[in-house]
Coordinates of C-alpha atoms in Angstrom, one line a residue:
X257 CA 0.0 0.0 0.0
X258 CA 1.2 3.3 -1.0
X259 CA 0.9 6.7 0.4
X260 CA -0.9 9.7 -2.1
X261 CA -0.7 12.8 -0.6
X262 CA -3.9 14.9 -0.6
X263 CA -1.5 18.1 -0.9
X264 CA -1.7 19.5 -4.8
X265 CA 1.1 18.4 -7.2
X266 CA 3.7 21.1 -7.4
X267 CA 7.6 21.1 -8.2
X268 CA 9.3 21.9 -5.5
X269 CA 12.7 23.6 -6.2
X270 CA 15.0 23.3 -3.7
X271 CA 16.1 26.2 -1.0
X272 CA 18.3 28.5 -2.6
X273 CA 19.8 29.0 1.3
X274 CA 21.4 25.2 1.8
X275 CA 22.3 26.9 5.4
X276 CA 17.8 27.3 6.9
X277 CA 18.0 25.4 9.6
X278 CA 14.4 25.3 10.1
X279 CA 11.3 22.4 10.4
X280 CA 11.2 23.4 6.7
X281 CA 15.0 23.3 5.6
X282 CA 17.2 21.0 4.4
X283 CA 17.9 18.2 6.8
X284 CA 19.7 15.1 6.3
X285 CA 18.0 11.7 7.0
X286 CA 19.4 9.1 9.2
X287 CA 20.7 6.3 6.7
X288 CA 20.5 3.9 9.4
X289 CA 17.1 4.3 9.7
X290 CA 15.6 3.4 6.6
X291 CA 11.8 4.2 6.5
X292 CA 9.4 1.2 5.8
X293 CA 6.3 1.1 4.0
X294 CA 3.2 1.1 6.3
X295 CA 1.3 -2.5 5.6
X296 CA 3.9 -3.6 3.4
X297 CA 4.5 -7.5 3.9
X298 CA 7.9 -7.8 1.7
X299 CA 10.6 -5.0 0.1
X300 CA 8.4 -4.5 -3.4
X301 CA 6.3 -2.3 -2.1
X302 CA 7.3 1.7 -2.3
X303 CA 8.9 3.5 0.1
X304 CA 7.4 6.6 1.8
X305 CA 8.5 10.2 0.0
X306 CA 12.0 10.9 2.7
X307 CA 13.4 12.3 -0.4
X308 CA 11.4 15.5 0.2
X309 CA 14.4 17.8 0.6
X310 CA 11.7 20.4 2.7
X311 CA 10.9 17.7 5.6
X312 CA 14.8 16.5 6.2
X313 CA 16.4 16.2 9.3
X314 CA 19.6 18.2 9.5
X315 CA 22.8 17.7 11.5
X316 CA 23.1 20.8 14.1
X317 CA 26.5 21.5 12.7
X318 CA 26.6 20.6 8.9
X319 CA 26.3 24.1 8.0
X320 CA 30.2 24.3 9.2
X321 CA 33.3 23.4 8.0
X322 CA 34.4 19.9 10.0
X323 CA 36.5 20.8 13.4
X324 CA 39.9 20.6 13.4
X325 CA 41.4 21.2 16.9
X326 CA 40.3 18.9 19.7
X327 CA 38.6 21.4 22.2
X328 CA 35.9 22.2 19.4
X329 CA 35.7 18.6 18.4
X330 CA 35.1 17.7 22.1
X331 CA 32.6 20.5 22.2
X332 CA 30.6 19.3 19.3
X333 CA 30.8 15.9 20.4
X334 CA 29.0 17.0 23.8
X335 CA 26.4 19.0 22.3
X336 CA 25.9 15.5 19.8
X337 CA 25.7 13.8 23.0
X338 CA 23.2 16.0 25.1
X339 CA 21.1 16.2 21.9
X340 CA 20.6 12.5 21.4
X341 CA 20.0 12.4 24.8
X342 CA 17.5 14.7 24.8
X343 CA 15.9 12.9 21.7
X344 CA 15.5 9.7 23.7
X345 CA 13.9 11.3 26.4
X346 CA 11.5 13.0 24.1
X347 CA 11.2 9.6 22.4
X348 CA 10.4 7.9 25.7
X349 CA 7.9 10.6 26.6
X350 CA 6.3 10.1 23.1
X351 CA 6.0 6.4 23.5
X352 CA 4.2 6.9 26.4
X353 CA 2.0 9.6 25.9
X354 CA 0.7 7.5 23.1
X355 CA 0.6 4.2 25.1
X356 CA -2.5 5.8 27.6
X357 CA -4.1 6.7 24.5
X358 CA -7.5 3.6 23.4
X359 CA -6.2 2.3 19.4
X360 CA -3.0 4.1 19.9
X361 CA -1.4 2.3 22.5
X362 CA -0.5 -0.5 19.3
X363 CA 1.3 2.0 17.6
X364 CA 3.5 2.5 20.7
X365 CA 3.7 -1.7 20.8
X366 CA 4.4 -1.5 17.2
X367 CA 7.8 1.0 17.7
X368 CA 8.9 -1.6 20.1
X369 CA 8.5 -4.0 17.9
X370 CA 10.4 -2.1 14.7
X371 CA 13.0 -1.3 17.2
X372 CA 13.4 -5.2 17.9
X373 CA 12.8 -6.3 14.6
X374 CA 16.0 -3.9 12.8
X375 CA 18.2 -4.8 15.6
X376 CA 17.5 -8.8 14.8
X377 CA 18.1 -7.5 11.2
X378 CA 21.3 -5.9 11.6
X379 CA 22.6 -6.9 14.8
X380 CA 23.1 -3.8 16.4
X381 CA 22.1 -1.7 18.8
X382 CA 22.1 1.4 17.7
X383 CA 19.6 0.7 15.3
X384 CA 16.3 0.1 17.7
X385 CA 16.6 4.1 18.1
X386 CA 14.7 5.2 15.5
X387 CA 14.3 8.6 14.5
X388 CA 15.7 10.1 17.6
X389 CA 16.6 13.5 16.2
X390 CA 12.8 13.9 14.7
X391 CA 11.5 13.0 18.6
X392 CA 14.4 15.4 19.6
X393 CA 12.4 17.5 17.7
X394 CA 8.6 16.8 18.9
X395 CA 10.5 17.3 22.2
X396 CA 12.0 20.7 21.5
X397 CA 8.7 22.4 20.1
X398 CA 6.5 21.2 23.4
X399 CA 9.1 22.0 25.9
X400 CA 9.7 25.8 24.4
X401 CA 6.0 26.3 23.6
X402 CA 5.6 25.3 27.0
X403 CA 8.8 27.5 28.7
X404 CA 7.6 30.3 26.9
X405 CA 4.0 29.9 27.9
X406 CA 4.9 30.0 31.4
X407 CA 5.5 34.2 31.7
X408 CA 1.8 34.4 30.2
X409 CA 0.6 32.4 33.3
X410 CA 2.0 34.5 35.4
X411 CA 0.7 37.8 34.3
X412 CA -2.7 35.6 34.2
X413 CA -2.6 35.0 37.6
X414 CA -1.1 38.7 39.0
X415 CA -4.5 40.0 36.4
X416 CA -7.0 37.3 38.4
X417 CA -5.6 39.0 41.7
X418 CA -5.8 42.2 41.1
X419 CA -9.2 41.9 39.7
X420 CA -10.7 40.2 42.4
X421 CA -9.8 43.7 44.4
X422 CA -13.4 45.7 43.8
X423 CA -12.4 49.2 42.3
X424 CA -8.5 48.1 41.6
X425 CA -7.2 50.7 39.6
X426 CA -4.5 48.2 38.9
X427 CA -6.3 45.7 37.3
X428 CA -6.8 47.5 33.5
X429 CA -2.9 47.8 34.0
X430 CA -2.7 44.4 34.5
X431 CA -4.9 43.5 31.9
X432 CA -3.2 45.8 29.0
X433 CA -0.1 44.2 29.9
X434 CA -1.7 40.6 29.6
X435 CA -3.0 41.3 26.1
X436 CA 0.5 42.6 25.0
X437 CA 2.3 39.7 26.6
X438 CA 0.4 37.4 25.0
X439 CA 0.7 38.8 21.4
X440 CA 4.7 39.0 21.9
X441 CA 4.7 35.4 23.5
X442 CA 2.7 34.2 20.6
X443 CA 4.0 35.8 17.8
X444 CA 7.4 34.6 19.3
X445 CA 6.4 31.0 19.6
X446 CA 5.1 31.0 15.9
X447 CA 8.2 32.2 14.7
X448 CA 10.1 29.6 16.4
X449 CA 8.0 27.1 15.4
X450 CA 8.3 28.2 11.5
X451 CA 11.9 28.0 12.3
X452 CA 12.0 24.5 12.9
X453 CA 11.2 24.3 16.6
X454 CA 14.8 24.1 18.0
X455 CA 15.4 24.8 21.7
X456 CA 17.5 27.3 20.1
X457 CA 14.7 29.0 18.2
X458 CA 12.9 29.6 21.0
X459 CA 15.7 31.7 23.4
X460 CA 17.5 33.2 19.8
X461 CA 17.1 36.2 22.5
X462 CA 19.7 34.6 24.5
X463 CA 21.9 33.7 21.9
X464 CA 22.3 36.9 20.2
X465 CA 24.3 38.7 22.6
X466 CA 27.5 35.7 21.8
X467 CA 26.7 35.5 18.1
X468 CA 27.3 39.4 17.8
X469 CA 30.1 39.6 20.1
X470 CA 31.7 37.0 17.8
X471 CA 31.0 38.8 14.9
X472 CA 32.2 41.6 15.8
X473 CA 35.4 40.4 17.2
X474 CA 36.2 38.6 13.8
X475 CA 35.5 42.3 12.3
X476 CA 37.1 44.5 14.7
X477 CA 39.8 45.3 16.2
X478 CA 40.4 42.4 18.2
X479 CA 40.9 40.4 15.1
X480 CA 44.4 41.0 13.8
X481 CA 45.4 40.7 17.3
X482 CA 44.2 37.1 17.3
X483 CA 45.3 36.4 13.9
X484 CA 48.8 37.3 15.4
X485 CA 48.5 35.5 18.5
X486 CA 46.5 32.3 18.5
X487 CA 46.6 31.4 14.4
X488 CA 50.2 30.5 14.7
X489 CA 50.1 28.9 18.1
X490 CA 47.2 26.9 17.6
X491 CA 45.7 27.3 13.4
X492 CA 43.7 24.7 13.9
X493 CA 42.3 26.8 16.9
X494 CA 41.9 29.6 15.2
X495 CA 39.9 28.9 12.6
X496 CA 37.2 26.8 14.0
X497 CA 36.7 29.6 17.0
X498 CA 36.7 32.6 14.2
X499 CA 34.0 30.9 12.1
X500 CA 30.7 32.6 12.5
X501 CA 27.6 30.7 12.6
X502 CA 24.7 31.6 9.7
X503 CA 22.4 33.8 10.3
X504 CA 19.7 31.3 9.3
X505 CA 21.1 28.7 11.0
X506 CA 20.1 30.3 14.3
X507 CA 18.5 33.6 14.1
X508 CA 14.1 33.6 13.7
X509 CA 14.3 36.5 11.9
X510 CA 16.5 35.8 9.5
X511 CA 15.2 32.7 8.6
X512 CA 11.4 34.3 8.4
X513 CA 13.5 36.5 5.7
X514 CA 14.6 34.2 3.9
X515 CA 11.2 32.3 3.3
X516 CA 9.9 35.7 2.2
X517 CA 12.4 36.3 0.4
X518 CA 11.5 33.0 -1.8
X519 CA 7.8 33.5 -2.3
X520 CA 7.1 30.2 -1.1
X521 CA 7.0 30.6 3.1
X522 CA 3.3 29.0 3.0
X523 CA 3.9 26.2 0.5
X524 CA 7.1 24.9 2.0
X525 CA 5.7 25.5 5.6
X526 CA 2.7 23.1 4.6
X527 CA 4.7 20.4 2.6
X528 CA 7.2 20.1 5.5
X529 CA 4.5 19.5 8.7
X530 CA 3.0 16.9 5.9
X531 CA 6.5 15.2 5.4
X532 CA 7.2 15.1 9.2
X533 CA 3.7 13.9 10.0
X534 CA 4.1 11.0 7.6
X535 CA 7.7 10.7 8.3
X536 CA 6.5 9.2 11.8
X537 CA 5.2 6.3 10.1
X538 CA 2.3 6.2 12.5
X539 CA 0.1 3.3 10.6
X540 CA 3.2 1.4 9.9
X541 CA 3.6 1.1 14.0
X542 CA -0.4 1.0 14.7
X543 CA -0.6 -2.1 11.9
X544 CA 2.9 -4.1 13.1
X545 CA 1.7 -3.4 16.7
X546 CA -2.0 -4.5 16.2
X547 CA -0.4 -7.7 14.6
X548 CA 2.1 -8.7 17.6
X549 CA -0.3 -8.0 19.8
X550 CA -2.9 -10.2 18.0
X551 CA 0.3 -12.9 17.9
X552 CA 1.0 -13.0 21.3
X553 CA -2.7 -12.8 22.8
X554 CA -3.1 -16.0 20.4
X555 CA -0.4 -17.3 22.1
X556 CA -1.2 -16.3 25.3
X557 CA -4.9 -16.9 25.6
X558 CA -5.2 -20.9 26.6
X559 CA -2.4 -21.2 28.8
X560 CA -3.7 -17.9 30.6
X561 CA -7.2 -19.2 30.2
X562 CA -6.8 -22.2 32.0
X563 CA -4.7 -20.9 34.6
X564 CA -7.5 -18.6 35.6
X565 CA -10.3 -21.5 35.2
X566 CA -8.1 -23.0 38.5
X567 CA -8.4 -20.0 40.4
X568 CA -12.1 -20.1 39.9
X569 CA -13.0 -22.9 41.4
X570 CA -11.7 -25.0 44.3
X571 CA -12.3 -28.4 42.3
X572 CA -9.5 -31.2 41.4
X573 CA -10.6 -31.0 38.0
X574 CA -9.9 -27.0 38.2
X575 CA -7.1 -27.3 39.9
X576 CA -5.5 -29.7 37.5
X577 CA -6.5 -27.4 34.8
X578 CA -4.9 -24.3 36.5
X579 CA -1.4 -26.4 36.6
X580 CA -1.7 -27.7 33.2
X581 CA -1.7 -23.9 32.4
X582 CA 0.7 -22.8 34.4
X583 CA 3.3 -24.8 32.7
X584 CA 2.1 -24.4 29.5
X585 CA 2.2 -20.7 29.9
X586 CA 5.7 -21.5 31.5
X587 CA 6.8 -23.3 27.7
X588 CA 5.1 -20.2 25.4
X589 CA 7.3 -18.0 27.4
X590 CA 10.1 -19.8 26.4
X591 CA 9.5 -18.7 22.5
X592 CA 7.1 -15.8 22.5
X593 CA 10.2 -12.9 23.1
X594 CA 11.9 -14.0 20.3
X595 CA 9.0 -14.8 18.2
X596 CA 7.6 -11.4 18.5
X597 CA 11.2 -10.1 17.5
X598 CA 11.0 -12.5 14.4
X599 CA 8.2 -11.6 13.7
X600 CA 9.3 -8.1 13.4
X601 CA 12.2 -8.7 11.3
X602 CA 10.3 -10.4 9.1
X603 CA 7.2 -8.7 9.1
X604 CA 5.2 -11.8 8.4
X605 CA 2.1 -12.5 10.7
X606 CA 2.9 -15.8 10.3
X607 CA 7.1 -15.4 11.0
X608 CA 4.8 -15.2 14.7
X609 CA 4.0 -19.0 14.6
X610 CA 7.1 -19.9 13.5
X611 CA 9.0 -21.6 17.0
X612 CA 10.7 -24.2 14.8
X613 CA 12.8 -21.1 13.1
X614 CA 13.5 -19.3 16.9
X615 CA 14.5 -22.6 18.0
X616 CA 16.9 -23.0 15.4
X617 CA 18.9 -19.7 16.2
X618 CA 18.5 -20.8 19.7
X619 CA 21.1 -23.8 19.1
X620 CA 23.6 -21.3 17.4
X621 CA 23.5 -18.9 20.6
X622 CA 21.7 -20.6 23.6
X623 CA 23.5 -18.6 26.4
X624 CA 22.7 -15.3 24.8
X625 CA 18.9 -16.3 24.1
X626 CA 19.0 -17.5 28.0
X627 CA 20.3 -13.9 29.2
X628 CA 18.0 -12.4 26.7
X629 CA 15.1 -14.1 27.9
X630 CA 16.5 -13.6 32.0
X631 CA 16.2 -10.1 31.1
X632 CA 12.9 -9.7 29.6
X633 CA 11.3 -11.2 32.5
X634 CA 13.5 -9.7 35.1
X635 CA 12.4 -6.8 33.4
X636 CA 8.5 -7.3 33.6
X637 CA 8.4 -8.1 37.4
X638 CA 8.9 -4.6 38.6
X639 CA 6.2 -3.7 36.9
X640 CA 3.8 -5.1 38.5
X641 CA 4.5 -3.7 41.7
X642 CA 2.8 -0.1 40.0
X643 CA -0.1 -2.3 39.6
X644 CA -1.3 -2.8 44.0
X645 CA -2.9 0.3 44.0
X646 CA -3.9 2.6 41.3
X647 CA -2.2 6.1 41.4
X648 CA -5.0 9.5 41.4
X649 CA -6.6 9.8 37.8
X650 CA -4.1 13.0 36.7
X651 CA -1.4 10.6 37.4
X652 CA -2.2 7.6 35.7
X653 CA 0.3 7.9 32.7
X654 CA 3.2 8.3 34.7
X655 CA 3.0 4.7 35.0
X656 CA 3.3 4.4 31.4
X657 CA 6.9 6.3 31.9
X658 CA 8.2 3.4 34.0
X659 CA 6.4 0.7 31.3
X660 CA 8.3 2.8 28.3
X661 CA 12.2 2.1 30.6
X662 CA 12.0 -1.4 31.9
X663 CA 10.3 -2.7 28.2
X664 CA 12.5 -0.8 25.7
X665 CA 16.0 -2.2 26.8
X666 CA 14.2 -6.0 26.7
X667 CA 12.5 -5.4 23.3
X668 CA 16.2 -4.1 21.9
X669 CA 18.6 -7.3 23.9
X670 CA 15.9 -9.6 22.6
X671 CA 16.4 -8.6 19.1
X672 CA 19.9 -8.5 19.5
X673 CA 19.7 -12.4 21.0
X674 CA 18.0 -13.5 18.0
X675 CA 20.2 -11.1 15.4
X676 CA 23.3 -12.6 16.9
X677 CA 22.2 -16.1 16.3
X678 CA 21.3 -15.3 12.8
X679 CA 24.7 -14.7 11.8
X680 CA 26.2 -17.5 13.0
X681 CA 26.2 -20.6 10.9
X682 CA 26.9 -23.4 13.0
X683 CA 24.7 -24.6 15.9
X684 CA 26.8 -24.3 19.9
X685 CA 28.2 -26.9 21.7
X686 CA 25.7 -29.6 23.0
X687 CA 26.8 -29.1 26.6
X688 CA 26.1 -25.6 26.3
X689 CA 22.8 -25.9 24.4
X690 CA 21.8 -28.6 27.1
X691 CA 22.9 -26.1 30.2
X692 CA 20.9 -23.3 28.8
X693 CA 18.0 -25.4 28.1
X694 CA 17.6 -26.4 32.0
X695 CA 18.8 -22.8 33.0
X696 CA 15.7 -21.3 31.5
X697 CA 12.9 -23.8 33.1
X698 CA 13.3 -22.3 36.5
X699 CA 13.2 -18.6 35.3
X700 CA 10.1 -19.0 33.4
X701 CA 8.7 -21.5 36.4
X702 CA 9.7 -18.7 38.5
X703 CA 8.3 -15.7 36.4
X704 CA 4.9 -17.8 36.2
X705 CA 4.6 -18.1 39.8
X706 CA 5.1 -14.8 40.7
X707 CA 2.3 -14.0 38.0
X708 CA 0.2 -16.2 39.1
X709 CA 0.1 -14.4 42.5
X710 CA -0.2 -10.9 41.2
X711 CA -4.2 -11.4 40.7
X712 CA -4.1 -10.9 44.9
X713 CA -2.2 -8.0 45.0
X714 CA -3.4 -6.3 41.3
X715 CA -6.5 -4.2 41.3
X716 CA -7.7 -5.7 38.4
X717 CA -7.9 -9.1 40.7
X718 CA -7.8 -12.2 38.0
X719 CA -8.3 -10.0 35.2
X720 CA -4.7 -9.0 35.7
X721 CA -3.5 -12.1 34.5
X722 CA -4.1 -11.2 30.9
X723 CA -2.4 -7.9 31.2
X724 CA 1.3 -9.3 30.1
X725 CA 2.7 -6.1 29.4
X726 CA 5.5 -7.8 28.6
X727 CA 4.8 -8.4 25.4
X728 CA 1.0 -6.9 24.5
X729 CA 0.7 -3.6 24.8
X730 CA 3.2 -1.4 27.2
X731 CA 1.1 -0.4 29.9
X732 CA -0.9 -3.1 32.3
X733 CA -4.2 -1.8 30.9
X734 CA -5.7 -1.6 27.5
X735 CA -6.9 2.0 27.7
X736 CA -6.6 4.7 31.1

């Protein structure tokens, strides 16, 4: 299934500016994380538009020449750092806001999933964070918009007070200035928005005080004195500290300028919240979630079943029933991480049924499957202590928070399990295999139990039983 975008068919030239660094400039896409079609079942199908050169993701500091001396490189190294950090925070954030949202709690199961499926694919790590810098950026336009909201609060409130003073001369004051704060505020956040939404965009105030004071020192007088002095102590020094930064690369104004300045501010302004907005691939991660979580409630739903049925009733016959589902829920547990990672890679439905295939790679790394499945379920069991007693209403998605931290890692080791044993060729040695094998019995045994008592401490009582967050959807609940 392809995607037709209901915008109007026009050429679209690109910026004559290669320095915007805006939502609507030139960016470059992560070639590691290649985009994949939305219900596409195998590599025929087409690709979603990333070749839009007006919805790219740009590097902070390709506008520059590369650093040379090793103070700058260490600085632009940090600020690569703090920014991918800041990306995975706004990406953890993301994935759960979404996940206390009815319908699109799958698409948050289904990023899990992606990220599990490219690590099995490629076997590395790095590759289950996907599209960091474009959360980076979801993160950088809420936390501004909300950082600048904050000074039209407090005008808000000092107007509330002094009108609830009968006869205040004060309050018109108060109100004028309200009005007026509010039409700066706003017209400020707009601006940084149509700048691209960077943390930078937002306190460009800030900023310009250092981006003049460099320019004029590589204008003025100071700079034949430097030239002198540092160039031929330290060149390399020199002329990464005496290169200016663009003025669109930094400056709202500018940049507004610029897209005036082209005649097209509106058109490129619409293509590019378009291209980011499909970009996210959001029914690519609703469908793949909808399907593992389908999978694994398939999976899931007669051992589960049954070992409800012996809670039920204190009969043999019940009881017999509720062991015979404790340890069959105790061998699905065995496969169904690394099924639902195979599944991913594969983006089959039916790559979910296939335990024959996971227990082939298990042969070729059984110690690493054995950690990797240690982990996933020493991951789960914290979990369920949030689940005793529910928190007040407002607070109810800051579980999700805690869901989001103790899933991820397991979704990305398991996929790197099952990636490693892909790319080896011959199976482990038997004694190893064998060891692994009886290592896992008691951690599922184990992880069963422990589930089995959480119906007497969950609020949800038996019903909990079904809520495996540990592989359907990330939060203990289908909907909050």
């Amino acid at each position: 299934m392809s995607i037709k975008s209901p915008l109007p068919p026009e050429s679209r030239p690109a910026i004559a500016n290669p320095v915007s660094s805006t939502l609507f400039a030139a960016e470059a896409v992560d070639a590691q994380t290649p985009v994949v079609p939305f219900l596409a079942e195998d590599a025929s199908q087409p690709r979603l538009p990333t070749d839009l050169v007006m919805a790219e993701m740009v590097d902070e500091w390709s506008t520059l020449p590369p650093a040379q001396s090793w103070p700058v490189k260490a600085w632009r190294l940090l600020c690569f750092t703090l920014a991918w950090l800041f990306g995975l925070a706004s990406l953890i954030g993301c994935l759960a806001a979404v996940s206390v949202v009815p319908l699109l709690q799958f698409a948050s199961l289904g990023y899990l999933l992606e990220a599990s499926g490219r690590v099995t694919r490629s076997g590395k790590l790095r590759d289950g964070f996907i599209d960091i810098r474009r959360f980076a950026r979801i993160g950088s336009l809420v936390a501004g918009t909300w950082i600048m909201l904050l000074p039209i609060r407090f005008i808000a409130g000092l107007t509330r007070d002094a009108e609830a003073i009968p006869g205040n001369p004060a309050a018109p004051v108060w109100r004028i200035a309200l009005t007026i704060c509010t039409v700066l505020m706003v017209g400020h956040i707009l601006l940084a928005w149509y700048s691209g939404g960077k943390l930078r965009h937002f306190f460009w105030p800030l900023l310009a005080p250092f981006q003049l004071g460099q320019r004029l020192l590589n204008s003025g007088l100071v700079a034949p004195a430097m030239r002198r002095l540092l160039k031929p102590w330290w060149p390399t020094l020199y002329e990464d500290l005496f290169t200016p930064l663009p003025w669109t690369s930094w400056f709202p104004p500018a940049i507004l300028w610029a897209g005036l300045w082209r005649g097209r501010m509106y058109v490129e302004a619409r293509d590019a919240v378009w291209d980011f907005v499909v970009g996210l691939q959001l029914p690519h991660y609703f469908w793949l979630g909808l399907r593992g979580f389908i999978g694994a409630l398939l999976w899931l739903a007669i051992p589960i079943t049954m070992l409800t049925a012996g809670t039920a009733q204190p009969k043999p016959v019940a009881i017999l029933v509720g062991w015979a589902g404790a340890l069959l829920l105790a061998a699905v547990l065995l496969y169904l991480p690394f099924l639902q990672a195979h599944f991913a890679a594969e983006n089959r439905f039916s790559a979910m049924f296939a335990w024959r295939e996971v227990r082939q790679q298990f042969r070729r790394a059984p110690l690493i499957f054995w950690f990797s499945l240690l982990a996933t379920l020493a991951f789960a069991l914290p979990l369920y202590l949030l689940k005793i007693e529910p928190p007040p209403r407002p607070l109810l998605w800051t579980l999700s928070v805690f869901f989001i931290l103790f899933i991820y890692p397991a979704r990305l080791f398991t996929g790197w399990a099952l990636g490693y044993a892909r790319r080896r060729e011959k199976p482990s040695w038997f004694i190893l295999r064998l060891c692994s094998r009886f290592a896992a019995i008691p951690v599922v045994l184990l992880f069963v139990l422990i589930v089995f008592f959480t119906q007497y401490t969950s609020w949800n009582g038996v019903a909990s039983l079904f809520e495996q967050h540990a592989f359907l959807v990330p939060v203990p609940f289908l909907g909050m």
